Amino acid sequence: MNGEAAPELGPWERRRIRTSLEIECVALQLIADRGLDSVTVEQIANAVGISTRTFFRYFRNVPDVLGAVSARETERLCELVMLRPADEPLLDAFRTVYRDYAYSLVGMHDPGDPDVELKTSALALWGRIVQRDPEAGLSLGRVNDVLTRGFERVIRVRLGLPDDDQLTAGVLGAALGGAVWFTYVHWLQLDTTDPLQLYLDRAFDRLAELDDSAALTRPTRA
């Protein structure tokens, strides 16, 4: 399935994106070091060397910074899923993209992207924050909502669902998003040397079982 090429950004938009990423990385570093409740907008602005007014041009508040990573990474993953072959089963498309993503968490951004270092740094810092406080990452970063909405759009296109079928894409998007988030947090909390993909593969296997209805219809143990 071919995706449309992204429009080339002008100098002003590139500067705006870079400034946003610089603020984001400084804020995430402070949150990772001190905890979310101990970081203020004023501290972030001082550390970046900007005014609080400039901060508010990019983010509503400190917790809003946490949502930037999940939104950006979800958009990137959805773009990659859309580029998978049109005849590839939906679950296989997500599995393949996440396999590559998990094996190269900081290496899947376009090497020609001038902001690749800031984006990978932000992702690593966000992971530290989630590892320490996954509930904060979930609620304040709006992870489940972001994943579900992003996956829902991809599912709707790939399956060719009609506009009046809100349930199918929503349920499948919520199932995929919930499985991915749970697995990621579970892997972080284990603090294991095993690769994330090992756990994601297991999660996709469980989803495949549900898709075959075997896990839902077989008798339960007494």
Coordinates of C-alpha atoms in Angstrom, one line a residue:
M1 CA 0.0 0.0 0.0
N2 CA 1.6 3.2 -1.1
G3 CA 1.6 6.2 1.2
E4 CA 1.6 9.8 0.0
A5 CA 4.8 11.7 0.3
A6 CA 4.9 14.2 3.1
P7 CA 5.0 17.8 1.9
E8 CA 8.4 19.5 2.2
L9 CA 8.6 21.8 5.2
G10 CA 9.7 25.4 4.9
P11 CA 12.4 27.0 7.0
W12 CA 9.9 28.6 9.5
E13 CA 8.1 25.3 10.1
R14 CA 11.5 23.5 10.5
R15 CA 12.6 26.0 13.1
R16 CA 9.3 25.7 15.0
I17 CA 9.6 21.9 15.1
R18 CA 13.2 22.1 16.3
T19 CA 12.4 24.6 19.0
S20 CA 9.5 22.4 20.2
L21 CA 11.8 19.4 20.3
E22 CA 14.5 21.3 22.2
I23 CA 12.0 22.4 24.8
E24 CA 10.6 18.8 25.0
C25 CA 14.0 17.2 25.5
V26 CA 15.0 19.7 28.3
A27 CA 11.6 19.2 30.0
L28 CA 11.8 15.4 29.8
Q29 CA 15.3 15.4 31.2
L30 CA 14.1 17.5 34.2
I31 CA 11.0 15.3 34.7
A32 CA 13.2 12.1 34.5
D33 CA 15.7 13.6 37.0
R34 CA 13.2 15.2 39.5
G35 CA 9.8 13.7 38.9
L36 CA 6.8 15.3 37.2
D37 CA 5.5 17.1 40.3
S38 CA 8.8 18.8 41.0
V39 CA 9.2 20.5 37.6
T40 CA 7.6 23.8 36.7
V41 CA 7.2 25.7 33.5
E42 CA 9.5 28.4 34.8
Q43 CA 12.3 25.8 35.5
I44 CA 11.9 24.5 31.9
A45 CA 12.0 27.9 30.4
N46 CA 15.1 28.9 32.3
A47 CA 16.9 25.7 31.4
V48 CA 16.1 26.2 27.7
G49 CA 16.8 29.9 27.8
I50 CA 13.4 31.0 26.7
S51 CA 10.5 32.9 28.3
T52 CA 7.5 31.2 29.8
R53 CA 5.4 32.9 27.1
T54 CA 7.5 31.1 24.4
F55 CA 7.0 27.8 26.3
F56 CA 3.2 28.2 26.1
R57 CA 3.4 28.7 22.4
Y58 CA 4.3 25.0 22.2
F59 CA 2.9 23.3 25.2
R60 CA -0.1 24.0 27.5
N61 CA 1.6 22.9 30.7
V62 CA 4.3 20.5 31.9
P63 CA 2.2 17.3 31.6
D64 CA 1.4 18.2 28.0
V65 CA 5.1 17.6 27.2
L66 CA 4.6 13.9 27.9
G67 CA 2.0 13.6 25.2
A68 CA 4.4 14.8 22.4
V69 CA 6.4 11.6 22.3
S70 CA 3.5 9.2 22.1
A71 CA 1.8 11.3 19.4
R72 CA 4.9 11.5 17.3
E73 CA 5.9 7.8 17.6
T74 CA 2.3 6.7 17.0
E75 CA 2.2 8.8 13.8
R76 CA 5.5 7.3 12.6
L77 CA 4.4 3.7 13.3
C78 CA 1.0 4.3 11.5
E79 CA 2.8 5.7 8.5
L80 CA 5.0 2.6 8.3
V81 CA 1.9 0.3 8.6
M82 CA 0.3 2.1 5.8
L83 CA 3.4 1.4 3.6
R84 CA 3.0 -2.3 4.1
P85 CA 1.7 -4.4 1.1
A86 CA -2.1 -3.9 0.7
D87 CA -2.7 -7.7 0.7
E88 CA -0.8 -8.3 3.9
P89 CA -3.1 -9.3 6.8
L90 CA -3.7 -6.4 9.3
L91 CA -2.1 -8.1 12.3
D92 CA 0.9 -9.2 10.3
A93 CA 1.4 -5.6 9.1
F94 CA 1.4 -4.3 12.7
R95 CA 3.6 -7.2 13.9
T96 CA 6.2 -6.6 11.2
V97 CA 6.4 -2.8 11.8
Y98 CA 6.6 -3.3 15.5
R99 CA 9.3 -5.9 15.1
D100 CA 11.5 -3.5 13.2
Y101 CA 10.6 -0.7 15.7
A102 CA 11.4 -2.7 18.8
Y103 CA 14.8 -3.9 17.4
S104 CA 15.7 -0.3 16.6
L105 CA 13.9 2.0 19.0
V106 CA 16.3 4.9 18.3
G107 CA 17.2 4.0 14.8
M108 CA 14.0 4.0 12.7
H109 CA 13.8 7.7 12.2
D110 CA 14.9 8.9 8.8
P111 CA 18.7 9.3 9.0
G112 CA 18.3 12.4 6.8
D113 CA 16.0 14.0 9.4
P114 CA 17.9 17.0 10.8
D115 CA 16.1 16.5 14.1
V116 CA 16.7 12.7 14.5
E117 CA 19.0 13.1 17.5
L118 CA 16.5 15.2 19.4
K119 CA 13.6 12.7 18.6
T120 CA 15.6 9.7 19.7
S121 CA 16.7 11.5 22.8
A122 CA 13.1 12.4 23.7
L123 CA 12.0 8.8 23.2
A124 CA 14.7 7.5 25.5
L125 CA 13.9 10.0 28.2
W126 CA 10.2 9.3 27.9
G127 CA 11.0 5.6 28.4
R128 CA 12.8 6.4 31.7
I129 CA 9.8 8.4 32.9
V130 CA 7.3 5.6 32.0
Q131 CA 9.5 3.0 33.6
R132 CA 9.4 4.8 36.9
D133 CA 5.8 5.8 36.8
P134 CA 3.8 4.1 34.0
E135 CA 0.5 5.4 35.3
A136 CA 1.7 9.0 34.9
G137 CA 2.8 8.2 31.4
L138 CA -0.5 6.5 30.6
S139 CA -2.8 9.2 31.9
L140 CA -0.8 12.4 31.3
G141 CA 0.7 11.2 28.0
R142 CA -2.7 10.1 26.8
V143 CA -1.0 7.0 25.4
N144 CA -4.1 4.8 25.0
D145 CA -6.1 7.5 23.4
V146 CA -3.3 8.4 21.0
L147 CA -2.7 4.8 20.0
T148 CA -6.3 3.9 19.6
R149 CA -7.1 6.9 17.4
G150 CA -4.0 6.4 15.3
F151 CA -4.6 2.7 14.9
E152 CA -8.3 3.2 14.2
R153 CA -7.5 5.5 11.2
V154 CA -5.0 2.9 9.8
I155 CA -7.4 0.0 10.3
R156 CA -10.3 1.9 8.6
V157 CA -8.2 2.5 5.5
R158 CA -6.5 -0.9 5.3
L159 CA -9.8 -2.8 5.8
G160 CA -11.8 -0.5 3.6
L161 CA -14.4 0.0 6.3
P162 CA -17.4 2.2 5.5
D163 CA -17.8 5.5 7.3
D164 CA -20.8 4.3 9.2
D165 CA -18.9 1.4 10.8
Q166 CA -17.4 3.1 13.8
L167 CA -17.4 0.0 16.0
T168 CA -15.1 -2.3 14.0
A169 CA -12.2 0.1 13.6
G170 CA -12.6 1.4 17.2
V171 CA -12.6 -2.0 18.8
L172 CA -9.7 -3.3 16.8
G173 CA -7.7 -0.1 17.4
A174 CA -8.4 -0.2 21.2
A175 CA -7.3 -3.9 21.3
L176 CA -4.1 -3.3 19.4
G177 CA -3.3 -0.1 21.3
G178 CA -4.0 -1.7 24.7
A179 CA -1.9 -4.7 23.9
V180 CA 1.1 -2.7 22.7
W181 CA 1.0 -0.3 25.7
F182 CA 0.6 -3.1 28.3
T183 CA 3.4 -5.1 26.7
Y184 CA 5.8 -2.1 26.6
V185 CA 5.2 -1.2 30.2
H186 CA 5.5 -4.8 31.3
W187 CA 8.8 -5.1 29.5
L188 CA 10.1 -1.9 31.1
Q189 CA 9.1 -3.0 34.6
L190 CA 10.8 -6.4 34.2
D191 CA 14.1 -4.6 33.6
T192 CA 15.2 -7.5 31.5
T193 CA 17.9 -7.9 28.9
D194 CA 15.5 -9.8 26.7
P195 CA 14.5 -7.7 23.6
L196 CA 11.1 -5.9 23.6
Q197 CA 10.2 -7.7 20.4
L198 CA 10.2 -11.1 22.2
Y199 CA 7.3 -9.8 24.4
L200 CA 5.6 -8.0 21.5
D201 CA 5.6 -11.2 19.4
R202 CA 3.9 -13.0 22.3
A203 CA 1.3 -10.2 22.6
F204 CA 0.5 -10.4 18.8
D205 CA 0.3 -14.2 19.2
R206 CA -2.4 -13.7 21.9
L207 CA -4.2 -11.3 19.7
A208 CA -4.1 -13.8 16.8
E209 CA -5.7 -16.4 19.1
L210 CA -8.5 -14.0 19.9
D211 CA -9.0 -13.3 16.2
D212 CA -9.5 -17.0 15.6
S213 CA -12.0 -17.0 18.5
A214 CA -10.1 -19.9 20.1
A215 CA -9.4 -18.0 23.3
L216 CA -13.0 -16.9 23.6
T217 CA -14.9 -20.1 22.8
R218 CA -12.9 -22.9 24.3
P219 CA -14.0 -24.2 27.7
T220 CA -12.5 -22.5 30.7
R221 CA -10.8 -24.5 33.5
A222 CA -13.0 -25.5 36.4

